[in-house]
PDB file of C-alpha atoms and ligand atoms in Angstrom:
ATOM      1  CA  MET A 492     -43.055  20.990  60.024  1.00 58.00           C
ATOM      2  CA  SER A 493     -46.426  22.205  58.810  1.00 54.00           C
ATOM      3  CA  ASN A 494     -49.123  20.563  56.736  1.00 54.00           C
ATOM      4  CA  ARG A 495     -51.441  23.500  57.259  1.00 54.00           C
ATOM      5  CA  SER A 496     -53.901  24.039  54.426  1.00 49.00           C
ATOM      6  CA  THR A 497     -56.588  26.655  53.950  1.00 46.00           C
ATOM      7  CA  GLU A 498     -59.425  24.234  53.129  1.00 45.00           C
ATOM      8  CA  PRO A 499     -59.887  20.815  54.717  1.00 45.00           C
ATOM      9  CA  ASP A 500     -59.859  18.251  51.897  1.00 47.00           C
ATOM     10  CA  ARG A 501     -62.593  15.775  52.772  1.00 46.00           C
ATOM     11  CA  GLY A 502     -61.213  13.216  50.324  1.00 49.00           C
ATOM     12  CA  GLN A 503     -63.424  10.303  49.382  1.00 53.00           C
ATOM     13  CA  GLU A 504     -65.941   9.524  52.085  1.00 57.00           C
ATOM     14  CA  VAL A 505     -67.121   5.928  52.007  1.00 59.00           C
ATOM     15  CA  ARG A 506     -70.917   6.037  51.939  1.00 64.00           C
ATOM     16  CA  ILE A 507     -73.117   2.958  52.180  1.00 68.00           C
ATOM     17  CA  GLU A 508     -76.546   3.397  50.672  1.00 78.00           C
ATOM     18  CA  GLY A 509     -79.316   3.324  53.257  1.00 79.00           C
ATOM     19  CA  ALA A 510     -76.880   3.466  56.164  1.00 75.00           C
ATOM     20  CA  ARG A 511     -77.067   6.339  58.618  1.00 72.00           C
ATOM     21  CA  GLN A 512     -73.876   8.422  58.608  1.00 69.00           C
ATOM     22  CA  VAL A 513     -72.833   8.783  62.272  1.00 66.00           C
ATOM     23  CA  ALA A 514     -69.343  10.204  61.700  1.00 67.00           C
ATOM     24  CA  SER A 515     -67.051  11.181  58.883  1.00 72.00           C
ATOM     25  CA  SER A 516     -64.328   8.770  57.985  1.00 72.00           C
ATOM     26  CA  ARG A 517     -61.699  11.184  59.195  1.00 82.00           C
ATOM     27  CA  ALA A 518     -61.331  14.215  61.418  1.00 89.00           C
ATOM     28  CA  ASP A 519     -61.319  17.694  59.813  1.00 91.00           C
ATOM     29  CA  LEU A 520     -57.682  18.195  60.772  1.00 95.00           C
ATOM     30  CA  GLN A 521     -56.559  14.997  59.046  1.00 92.00           C
ATOM     31  CA  VAL A 522     -55.053  15.725  55.631  1.00 90.00           C
ATOM     32  CA  SER A 523     -55.098  12.010  54.881  1.00 83.00           C
ATOM     33  CA  GLU A 524     -56.595   8.779  56.166  1.00 79.00           C
ATOM     34  CA  ASP A 525     -53.547   6.858  55.022  1.00 82.00           C
ATOM     35  CA  HIS A 526     -50.764   5.785  57.329  1.00 83.00           C
ATOM     36  CA  HIS A 527     -48.179   3.065  57.010  1.00 90.00           C
ATOM     37  CA  LEU A 528     -48.506   1.747  60.556  1.00 96.00           C
ATOM     38  CA  CYS A 529     -49.371  -1.923  61.154  1.00 97.00           C
ATOM     39  CA  PRO A 530     -52.966  -3.206  60.982  1.00 96.00           C
ATOM     40  CA  GLY A 531     -54.463  -3.026  64.469  1.00 97.00           C
ATOM     41  CA  CYS A 532     -52.054  -0.326  65.686  1.00 98.00           C
ATOM     42  CA  GLY A 533     -53.727   1.847  68.337  1.00 98.00           C
ATOM     43  CA  HIS A 534     -51.777   5.032  67.618  1.00 98.00           C
ATOM     44  CA  PRO A 535     -53.966   6.278  64.719  1.00 96.00           C
ATOM     45  CA  VAL A 536     -57.034   5.969  66.972  1.00 96.00           C
ATOM     46  CA  ALA A 537     -55.361   8.245  69.517  1.00 97.00           C
ATOM     47  CA  TRP A 538     -54.247  10.665  66.766  1.00 97.00           C
ATOM     48  CA  ARG A 539     -57.795  11.027  65.533  1.00 96.00           C
ATOM     49  CA  ILE A 540     -59.161  11.705  69.025  1.00 97.00           C
ATOM     50  CA  LEU A 541     -56.439  14.301  69.622  1.00 98.00           C
ATOM     51  CA  LEU A 542     -57.242  16.094  66.365  1.00 97.00           C
ATOM     52  CA  GLU A 543     -60.968  16.078  67.122  1.00 97.00           C
ATOM     53  CA  VAL A 544     -60.285  17.624  70.534  1.00 98.00           C
ATOM     54  CA  ILE A 545     -58.057  20.344  69.053  1.00 98.00           C
ATOM     55  CA  GLN A 546     -60.752  21.136  66.483  1.00 97.00           C
ATOM     56  CA  GLU A 547     -63.620  21.124  68.989  1.00 97.00           C
ATOM     57  CA  LEU A 548     -61.750  23.454  71.365  1.00 97.00           C
ATOM     58  CA  SER A 549     -61.011  25.806  68.409  1.00 97.00           C
ATOM     59  CA  LEU A 550     -57.267  25.440  69.000  1.00 98.00           C
ATOM     60  CA  ALA A 551     -56.229  24.413  65.478  1.00 97.00           C
ATOM     61  CA  GLN A 552     -54.661  27.741  64.534  1.00 96.00           C
ATOM     62  CA  ARG A 553     -52.619  27.968  67.739  1.00 97.00           C
ATOM     63  CA  ALA A 554     -51.768  24.328  68.380  1.00 98.00           C
ATOM     64  CA  ILE A 555     -48.077  23.382  68.282  1.00 98.00           C
ATOM     65  CA  GLY A 556     -47.158  19.725  68.763  1.00 98.00           C
ATOM     66  CA  VAL A 557     -43.704  18.582  69.832  1.00 98.00           C
ATOM     67  CA  VAL A 558     -42.816  14.986  69.013  1.00 98.00           C
ATOM     68  CA  GLY A 559     -39.902  12.663  69.602  1.00 97.00           C
ATOM     69  CA  HIS A 560     -39.131   9.491  67.672  1.00 96.00           C
ATOM     70  CA  GLY A 561     -41.379   6.474  67.275  1.00 98.00           C
ATOM     71  CA  CYS A 562     -44.243   5.007  65.296  1.00 98.00           C
ATOM     72  CA  TYR A 563     -46.540   7.668  66.824  1.00 98.00           C
ATOM     73  CA  THR A 564     -44.416  10.393  65.169  1.00 97.00           C
ATOM     74  CA  ASN A 565     -46.149   9.649  61.869  1.00 96.00           C
ATOM     75  CA  ILE A 566     -48.940  11.967  63.014  1.00 96.00           C
ATOM     76  CA  VAL A 567     -46.910  14.824  61.506  1.00 96.00           C
ATOM     77  CA  ARG A 568     -47.643  13.458  58.007  1.00 93.00           C
ATOM     78  CA  MET A 569     -51.405  13.446  58.369  1.00 92.00           C
ATOM     79  CA  ALA A 570     -52.322  16.264  60.752  1.00 96.00           C
ATOM     80  CA  ASP A 571     -53.090  19.797  59.598  1.00 95.00           C
ATOM     81  CA  ILE A 572     -51.302  21.496  62.493  1.00 96.00           C
ATOM     82  CA  ASP A 573     -47.740  22.596  63.210  1.00 97.00           C
ATOM     83  CA  PHE A 574     -45.159  20.240  64.691  1.00 98.00           C
ATOM     84  CA  LEU A 575     -41.576  20.323  65.871  1.00 98.00           C
ATOM     85  CA  GLN A 576     -39.565  17.134  66.126  1.00 97.00           C
ATOM     86  CA  CYS A 577     -36.816  16.949  68.705  1.00 97.00           C
ATOM     87  CA  LEU A 578     -34.272  14.567  70.194  1.00 97.00           C
ATOM     88  CA  HIS A 579     -35.705  11.353  71.673  1.00 97.00           C
ATOM     89  CA  GLY A 580     -37.285  12.055  75.092  1.00 98.00           C
ATOM     90  CA  ARG A 581     -36.691  15.810  75.046  1.00 98.00           C
ATOM     91  CA  ALA A 582     -40.164  16.965  73.958  1.00 98.00           C
ATOM     92  CA  PRO A 583     -41.233  18.408  77.372  1.00 98.00           C
ATOM     93  CA  ALA A 584     -38.056  20.530  77.486  1.00 98.00           C
ATOM     94  CA  VAL A 585     -38.542  21.766  73.910  1.00 98.00           C
ATOM     95  CA  ALA A 586     -42.267  22.360  74.525  1.00 98.00           C
ATOM     96  CA  THR A 587     -41.307  24.433  77.586  1.00 98.00           C
ATOM     97  CA  GLY A 588     -39.300  26.770  75.358  1.00 98.00           C
ATOM     98  CA  VAL A 589     -42.054  26.982  72.743  1.00 98.00           C
ATOM     99  CA  LYS A 590     -44.703  27.825  75.350  1.00 98.00           C
ATOM    100  CA  ARG A 591     -42.548  30.445  77.048  1.00 98.00           C
ATOM    101  CA  VAL A 592     -41.991  32.358  73.799  1.00 98.00           C
ATOM    102  CA  GLN A 593     -45.535  31.703  72.505  1.00 98.00           C
ATOM    103  CA  PRO A 594     -47.726  31.813  75.638  1.00 98.00           C
ATOM    104  CA  GLN A 595     -50.925  31.998  73.578  1.00 97.00           C
ATOM    105  CA  ALA A 596     -50.124  28.747  71.757  1.00 98.00           C
ATOM    106  CA  ALA A 597     -51.700  25.440  72.783  1.00 98.00           C
ATOM    107  CA  VAL A 598     -48.486  23.462  73.185  1.00 98.00           C
ATOM    108  CA  PHE A 599     -48.527  19.712  73.560  1.00 98.00           C
ATOM    109  CA  THR A 600     -46.028  16.894  73.398  1.00 98.00           C
ATOM    110  CA  LEU A 601     -46.830  13.571  71.763  1.00 98.00           C
ATOM    111  CA  GLN A 602     -44.465  10.849  72.953  1.00 98.00           C
ATOM    112  CA  GLY A 603     -44.218   7.089  73.194  1.00 98.00           C
ATOM    113  CA  ASP A 604     -43.475   5.138  76.363  1.00 98.00           C
ATOM    114  CA  GLY A 605     -39.941   4.488  75.097  1.00 98.00           C
ATOM    115  CA  ASP A 606     -39.589   8.205  74.473  1.00 98.00           C
ATOM    116  CA  MET A 607     -41.106   9.482  77.722  1.00 98.00           C
ATOM    117  CA  ALA A 608     -40.526   6.698  80.277  1.00 98.00           C
ATOM    118  CA  SER A 609     -37.196   5.275  79.090  1.00 98.00           C
ATOM    119  CA  GLU A 610     -35.299   8.028  77.286  1.00 98.00           C
ATOM    120  CA  GLY A 611     -36.835  11.185  78.702  1.00 97.00           C
ATOM    121  CA  LEU A 612     -38.174  10.555  82.205  1.00 98.00           C
ATOM    122  CA  ALA A 613     -36.190  13.479  83.616  1.00 98.00           C
ATOM    123  CA  GLU A 614     -37.698  15.906  81.099  1.00 98.00           C
ATOM    124  CA  VAL A 615     -41.329  15.119  81.862  1.00 98.00           C
ATOM    125  CA  LEU A 616     -40.803  15.085  85.634  1.00 98.00           C
ATOM    126  CA  HIS A 617     -38.959  18.414  85.628  1.00 98.00           C
ATOM    127  CA  ALA A 618     -41.511  20.047  83.308  1.00 98.00           C
ATOM    128  CA  ALA A 619     -44.295  18.903  85.658  1.00 98.00           C
ATOM    129  CA  ALA A 620     -42.365  20.026  88.740  1.00 98.00           C
ATOM    130  CA  ARG A 621     -41.895  23.467  87.152  1.00 98.00           C
ATOM    131  CA  ALA A 622     -45.664  23.602  86.506  1.00 98.00           C
ATOM    132  CA  GLU A 623     -45.072  24.384  82.837  1.00 98.00           C
ATOM    133  CA  LYS A 624     -48.359  25.270  81.158  1.00 98.00           C
ATOM    134  CA  ILE A 625     -48.081  22.553  78.549  1.00 98.00           C
ATOM    135  CA  THR A 626     -49.949  19.294  77.877  1.00 98.00           C
ATOM    136  CA  ALA A 627     -47.903  16.092  77.668  1.00 98.00           C
ATOM    137  CA  ILE A 628     -49.408  13.031  75.999  1.00 98.00           C
ATOM    138  CA  MET A 629     -47.787   9.607  76.248  1.00 98.00           C
ATOM    139  CA  LEU A 630     -48.986   6.824  73.932  1.00 98.00           C
ATOM    140  CA  ASN A 631     -48.040   3.789  75.997  1.00 98.00           C
ATOM    141  CA  ASN A 632     -47.860   0.498  74.097  1.00 98.00           C
ATOM    142  CA  GLY A 633     -45.222  -0.996  76.381  1.00 98.00           C
ATOM    143  CA  VAL A 634     -42.551  -1.391  73.696  1.00 98.00           C
ATOM    144  CA  PHE A 635     -40.095   0.513  71.535  1.00 98.00           C
ATOM    145  CA  GLY A 636     -42.406  -0.185  68.578  1.00 98.00           C
ATOM    146  CA  ASP A 637     -40.521   1.651  65.850  1.00 97.00           C
ATOM    147  CA  THR A 638     -37.237  -0.159  66.398  1.00 97.00           C
ATOM    148  CA  GLY A 639     -38.756  -3.647  66.508  1.00 96.00           C
ATOM    149  CA  GLY A 640     -40.497  -4.146  69.856  1.00 97.00           C
ATOM    150  CA  GLN A 641     -37.806  -3.982  72.536  1.00 98.00           C
ATOM    151  CA  MET A 642     -38.658  -3.711  76.251  1.00 98.00           C
ATOM    152  CA  THR A 643     -39.180  -0.194  77.631  1.00 98.00           C
ATOM    153  CA  ALA A 644     -39.348   1.108  81.189  1.00 98.00           C
ATOM    154  CA  ALA A 645     -43.139   0.794  80.814  1.00 98.00           C
ATOM    155  CA  SER A 646     -43.278  -2.885  79.719  1.00 98.00           C
ATOM    156  CA  VAL A 647     -45.305  -4.815  82.281  1.00 98.00           C
ATOM    157  CA  VAL A 648     -44.005  -7.720  84.381  1.00 98.00           C
ATOM    158  CA  GLY A 649     -44.213 -10.919  82.355  1.00 98.00           C
ATOM    159  CA  GLN A 650     -44.442  -9.099  79.020  1.00 98.00           C
ATOM    160  CA  ARG A 651     -42.662 -10.782  76.124  1.00 97.00           C
ATOM    161  CA  THR A 652     -40.667  -8.317  74.043  1.00 98.00           C
ATOM    162  CA  LYS A 653     -37.786  -8.641  71.581  1.00 97.00           C
ATOM    163  CA  THR A 654     -35.381  -8.134  74.485  1.00 98.00           C
ATOM    164  CA  SER A 655     -37.321 -10.124  77.096  1.00 97.00           C
ATOM    165  CA  LEU A 656     -38.398 -13.212  75.167  1.00 96.00           C
ATOM    166  CA  GLU A 657     -39.141 -15.119  78.374  1.00 97.00           C
ATOM    167  CA  GLY A 658     -41.174 -12.186  79.717  1.00 98.00           C
ATOM    168  CA  ARG A 659     -40.118  -9.166  81.769  1.00 98.00           C
ATOM    169  CA  SER A 660     -38.663 -10.465  85.011  1.00 98.00           C
ATOM    170  CA  PRO A 661     -38.493  -8.170  88.070  1.00 98.00           C
ATOM    171  CA  GLU A 662     -35.286  -9.890  89.146  1.00 98.00           C
ATOM    172  CA  LEU A 663     -33.552  -9.314  85.825  1.00 97.00           C
ATOM    173  CA  HIS A 664     -35.257  -6.182  84.463  1.00 98.00           C
ATOM    174  CA  GLY A 665     -36.866  -4.487  87.452  1.00 98.00           C
ATOM    175  CA  TYR A 666     -40.411  -3.125  87.626  1.00 98.00           C
ATOM    176  CA  PRO A 667     -42.319  -0.859  85.227  1.00 98.00           C
ATOM    177  CA  VAL A 668     -42.297   2.917  85.753  1.00 98.00           C
ATOM    178  CA  PRO A 669     -45.834   4.307  86.286  1.00 98.00           C
ATOM    179  CA  VAL A 670     -45.379   7.711  84.639  1.00 98.00           C
ATOM    180  CA  ALA A 671     -48.886   9.031  85.325  1.00 98.00           C
ATOM    181  CA  GLU A 672     -48.689   8.260  89.062  1.00 98.00           C
ATOM    182  CA  LEU A 673     -45.206   9.804  89.338  1.00 98.00           C
ATOM    183  CA  VAL A 674     -46.317  13.004  87.605  1.00 98.00           C
ATOM    184  CA  ALA A 675     -49.532  13.173  89.665  1.00 98.00           C
ATOM    185  CA  SER A 676     -47.443  13.156  92.852  1.00 98.00           C
ATOM    186  CA  LEU A 677     -45.823  16.496  91.891  1.00 98.00           C
ATOM    187  CA  PRO A 678     -47.502  19.728  93.068  1.00 97.00           C
ATOM    188  CA  GLY A 679     -46.835  21.387  89.682  1.00 97.00           C
ATOM    189  CA  ALA A 680     -49.053  18.870  87.894  1.00 98.00           C
ATOM    190  CA  ALA A 681     -52.586  20.254  87.626  1.00 98.00           C
ATOM    191  CA  TYR A 682     -54.264  17.486  85.625  1.00 98.00           C
ATOM    192  CA  VAL A 683     -53.254  13.838  85.162  1.00 98.00           C
ATOM    193  CA  ALA A 684     -55.281  10.948  83.735  1.00 98.00           C
ATOM    194  CA  ARG A 685     -54.817   7.572  82.068  1.00 98.00           C
ATOM    195  CA  SER A 686     -57.054   6.110  79.374  1.00 98.00           C
ATOM    196  CA  ALA A 687     -57.007   3.380  76.727  1.00 98.00           C
ATOM    197  CA  VAL A 688     -58.198   3.156  73.111  1.00 98.00           C
ATOM    198  CA  ASN A 689     -59.062  -0.555  73.013  1.00 98.00           C
ATOM    199  CA  THR A 690     -62.848  -0.121  73.455  1.00 98.00           C
ATOM    200  CA  ALA A 691     -65.516   2.362  72.350  1.00 97.00           C
ATOM    201  CA  GLY A 692     -65.860   3.473  75.987  1.00 97.00           C
ATOM    202  CA  GLY A 693     -62.114   3.975  76.192  1.00 98.00           C
ATOM    203  CA  VAL A 694     -62.158   6.141  73.064  1.00 97.00           C
ATOM    204  CA  ALA A 695     -64.856   8.370  74.613  1.00 97.00           C
ATOM    205  CA  GLN A 696     -62.898   8.499  77.885  1.00 98.00           C
ATOM    206  CA  THR A 697     -59.686   9.447  76.065  1.00 98.00           C
ATOM    207  CA  LYS A 698     -61.510  12.300  74.365  1.00 98.00           C
ATOM    208  CA  ARG A 699     -62.844  13.626  77.679  1.00 98.00           C
ATOM    209  CA  TYR A 700     -59.418  13.462  79.317  1.00 98.00           C
ATOM    210  CA  LEU A 701     -57.607  15.153  76.430  1.00 98.00           C
ATOM    211  CA  LYS A 702     -60.198  17.952  76.435  1.00 98.00           C
ATOM    212  CA  ARG A 703     -59.746  18.441  80.141  1.00 98.00           C
ATOM    213  CA  ALA A 704     -55.953  18.509  79.754  1.00 98.00           C
ATOM    214  CA  PHE A 705     -56.103  21.258  77.116  1.00 98.00           C
ATOM    215  CA  GLU A 706     -58.645  23.190  79.195  1.00 97.00           C
ATOM    216  CA  THR A 707     -56.208  22.964  82.111  1.00 98.00           C
ATOM    217  CA  GLN A 708     -53.509  24.475  79.902  1.00 98.00           C
ATOM    218  CA  THR A 709     -55.664  27.275  78.477  1.00 97.00           C
ATOM    219  CA  SER A 710     -56.932  28.179  81.961  1.00 96.00           C
ATOM    220  CA  GLY A 711     -53.302  28.610  83.074  1.00 95.00           C
ATOM    221  CA  ALA A 712     -53.671  26.081  85.914  1.00 95.00           C
ATOM    222  CA  GLY A 713     -50.390  24.261  85.274  1.00 94.00           C
ATOM    223  CA  PHE A 714     -48.950  21.109  83.741  1.00 98.00           C
ATOM    224  CA  SER A 715     -51.250  18.435  82.337  1.00 98.00           C
ATOM    225  CA  LEU A 716     -50.533  14.862  81.285  1.00 98.00           C
ATOM    226  CA  VAL A 717     -52.649  12.155  79.678  1.00 98.00           C
ATOM    227  CA  GLU A 718     -51.234   8.650  79.333  1.00 98.00           C
ATOM    228  CA  VAL A 719     -53.081   6.721  76.625  1.00 98.00           C
ATOM    229  CA  LEU A 720     -52.683   2.935  76.412  1.00 98.00           C
ATOM    230  CA  THR A 721     -52.508   1.916  72.739  1.00 98.00           C
ATOM    231  CA  MET A 722     -52.368  -1.429  70.939  1.00 98.00           C
ATOM    232  CA  CYS A 723     -49.169  -2.756  69.336  1.00 98.00           C
ATOM    233  CA  PRO A 724     -50.038  -6.283  68.136  1.00 98.00           C
ATOM    234  CA  THR A 725     -46.762  -6.489  66.201  1.00 98.00           C
ATOM    235  CA  GLY A 726     -44.582  -5.711  69.220  1.00 97.00           C
ATOM    236  CA  TRP A 727     -46.712  -7.916  71.461  1.00 98.00           C
ATOM    237  CA  PHE A 728     -46.444 -10.988  69.141  1.00 97.00           C
ATOM    238  CA  VAL A 729     -50.244 -11.339  69.042  1.00 97.00           C
ATOM    239  CA  PRO A 730     -52.655 -11.520  66.090  1.00 97.00           C
ATOM    240  CA  THR A 731     -54.087  -8.162  64.996  1.00 97.00           C
ATOM    241  CA  ALA A 732     -57.556  -8.857  66.370  1.00 97.00           C
ATOM    242  CA  ALA A 733     -56.154  -9.911  69.750  1.00 98.00           C
ATOM    243  CA  GLY A 734     -54.630  -6.473  70.430  1.00 98.00           C
ATOM    244  CA  PRO A 735     -57.560  -4.898  72.352  1.00 98.00           C
ATOM    245  CA  GLY A 736     -57.956  -7.987  74.572  1.00 98.00           C
ATOM    246  CA  TYR A 737     -54.219  -8.187  75.248  1.00 98.00           C
ATOM    247  CA  LEU A 738     -54.278  -4.537  76.319  1.00 98.00           C
ATOM    248  CA  SER A 739     -57.063  -5.094  78.865  1.00 98.00           C
ATOM    249  CA  ASP A 740     -55.711  -8.427  80.154  1.00 98.00           C
ATOM    250  CA  SER A 741     -51.992  -7.619  80.284  1.00 97.00           C
ATOM    251  CA  MET A 742     -51.571  -3.857  80.570  1.00 98.00           C
ATOM    252  CA  GLN A 743     -54.568  -2.557  82.470  1.00 98.00           C
ATOM    253  CA  PRO A 744     -53.895  -4.484  85.715  1.00 98.00           C
ATOM    254  CA  THR A 745     -50.610  -2.506  85.953  1.00 98.00           C
ATOM    255  CA  TYR A 746     -52.006   0.677  84.441  1.00 98.00           C
ATOM    256  CA  PRO A 747     -55.573   1.259  85.685  1.00 98.00           C
ATOM    257  CA  THR A 748     -57.437   3.883  83.700  1.00 98.00           C
ATOM    258  CA  GLY A 749     -59.165   6.898  85.197  1.00 98.00           C
ATOM    259  CA  PRO A 750     -58.433  10.446  86.357  1.00 98.00           C
ATOM    260  CA  LEU A 751     -55.561  10.755  88.866  1.00 98.00           C
ATOM    261  CA  LYS A 752     -55.631  14.498  89.532  1.00 97.00           C
ATOM    262  CA  ASP A 753     -57.842  17.411  88.502  1.00 97.00           C
ATOM    263  CA  SER A 754     -57.019  20.794  90.017  1.00 93.00           C
ATOM    264  CA  LEU A 755     -59.810  22.558  88.116  1.00 84.00           C
ATOM    265  CA  ARG A 756     -62.450  20.448  89.826  1.00 78.00           C
ATOM    266  CA  PRO A 757     -63.477  21.857  93.230  1.00 64.00           C
ATOM    267  CA  ALA A 758     -62.530  19.434  96.062  1.00 60.00           C
TER     268      ALA A 758
HETATM  269  C1  TPP B2211     -31.297   9.041  71.291  1.00 60.13           C
HETATM  270  C2  TPP B2211     -31.959   7.953  70.476  1.00 60.13           C
HETATM  271  N1  TPP B2211     -32.026   6.695  70.960  1.00 60.13           N
HETATM  272  C3  TPP B2211     -32.625   5.733  70.238  1.00 60.13           C
HETATM  273  C4  TPP B2211     -33.180   6.007  69.016  1.00 60.13           C
HETATM  274  C5  TPP B2211     -33.829   4.898  68.225  1.00 60.13           C
HETATM  275  N2  TPP B2211     -35.281   4.921  68.271  1.00 60.13           N
HETATM  276  C6  TPP B2211     -36.015   5.539  67.320  1.00 60.13           C
HETATM  277  S1  TPP B2211     -37.661   5.276  67.473  1.00 60.13           S
HETATM  278  C7  TPP B2211     -37.394   4.321  68.869  1.00 60.13           C
HETATM  279  C8  TPP B2211     -38.547   3.632  69.537  1.00 60.13           C
HETATM  280  C9  TPP B2211     -39.544   4.582  70.146  1.00 60.13           C
HETATM  281  O1  TPP B2211     -40.413   3.880  71.002  1.00 60.13           O
HETATM  282  P1  TPP B2211     -41.638   4.609  71.659  1.00 60.13           P
HETATM  283  O2  TPP B2211     -41.255   5.945  72.117  1.00 60.13           O
HETATM  284  O3  TPP B2211     -42.253   3.719  72.670  1.00 60.13           O
HETATM  285  O4  TPP B2211     -42.643   4.822  70.422  1.00 60.13           O
HETATM  286  P2  TPP B2211     -43.423   3.704  69.544  1.00 60.13           P
HETATM  287  O5  TPP B2211     -42.524   3.410  68.380  1.00 60.13           O
HETATM  288  O6  TPP B2211     -43.674   2.534  70.413  1.00 60.13           O
HETATM  289  O7  TPP B2211     -44.658   4.417  69.106  1.00 60.13           O
HETATM  290  C10 TPP B2211     -36.042   4.241  69.182  1.00 60.13           C
HETATM  291  C11 TPP B2211     -35.468   3.493  70.318  1.00 60.13           C
HETATM  292  C12 TPP B2211     -33.112   7.338  68.538  1.00 60.13           C
HETATM  293  N3  TPP B2211     -33.689   7.710  67.383  1.00 60.13           N
HETATM  294  N4  TPP B2211     -32.492   8.288  69.275  1.00 60.13           N
HETATM  295  S1  SF4 B2212     -44.854  -1.666  65.526  1.00 60.13           S
HETATM  296 FE1  SF4 B2212     -46.574  -1.390  66.978  1.00 60.13          FE
HETATM  297  S2  SF4 B2212     -46.653   0.841  67.365  1.00 60.13           S
HETATM  298 FE2  SF4 B2212     -45.440   0.522  65.482  1.00 60.13          FE
HETATM  299  S3  SF4 B2212     -46.913   0.683  63.795  1.00 60.13           S
HETATM  300 FE3  SF4 B2212     -46.743  -1.501  64.312  1.00 60.13          FE
HETATM  301  S4  SF4 B2212     -48.425  -1.863  65.783  1.00 60.13           S
HETATM  302 FE4  SF4 B2212     -48.084   0.368  65.696  1.00 60.13          FE
HETATM  303 MG1   MG B2213     -43.929   2.491  72.586  1.00 60.13          MG
END
C-alpha cells in the first residue's frame, strides 16, 4: 500500500485572525486530516506524532510500516509512506523479513494491544529475542476496539469491556500482560519505553521516545519497542471528554510511563 505523493498537499489550514500560528493543522506526511475513528480516539494523536518523527529524522523515503488489523490500521489511508498489512499479530515477523531484505529501510510495526499482546505475543517476543533491527509500536487502549471493545490480554484488572461487563476479574480472566516489561527483560531489546497521549506532556514524551526508538534502529543497536497508551472512550463506555482522565486513573497504575531500557545511553 502506498499513498506516496511528490508534493505534500497542505489542504485548507484553519487560520484565526490575530492568533499566533504555533503548528500546522496536520503533519507534512499526512495526506488528509480526515479519519472515521470515534471522537476522542487517541490513535490519530499517536499517528501524527509518529509521522512528525519520521519526517524530522528524514526517514520518509525509506520508512516501511507493517500493520495488523484494528482501528489503528486506518493510518494507511492518511499517511504518505509505504505500508504492508499482514495477518493479525504477525507484524514483527513480517517486519523481520522486510528489514532483512531492505536493511537500509526504517522498518516499524504499528499494532494494537489486541494485535500484539493477545494475538501475536510470540512474534514480538521472538523478534526482540533475535535482536531484529526493527521498531515495534503498540497502541494500547486495553480493548479490541475495532471489533466492538472486547477484553484483550492488556485490559487492566477491574476494566469493563464487552466481554467483562462486571470488570476484568483475576480469578476468571487472569492478569494483564505487561508487554513493555517482558520485552525489556530480553537481551536483544535495545530500547523500550512506555508513554501516553492523554496530556500535552505525554504527547511530547511520546515524540521523544519514538525518536529514540528509530535512532536505536538506524544506529544498528537492536530491537526497539514503544508502547503508547491511547484513549478509546467508546470501548471504555465513558463520555468522549472523560477518555484522558480514564486513561490516567485506570490504565496508568498498571502501565507506568517512562523509559524501561536504553542501550544507547552510557550506563
Ligand atoms: C486472526 C484474526 N482474528 C481476529 C480478527 C478480528 N479482528 C479484527 S480487528 C480486531 C481488533 C483489534 O484490536 P487491537 O489490536 O487492540 O486494535 P484496536 O482496534 O483497539 O486499535 C479483531 C479481533 C481478525 N481480523 N483476524
Ligand atoms: S472504537 Fe476505540 S479505538 Fe476504535 S475508533 Fe473508536 S475510540 Fe478509537
Ligand atoms: Mg486495542
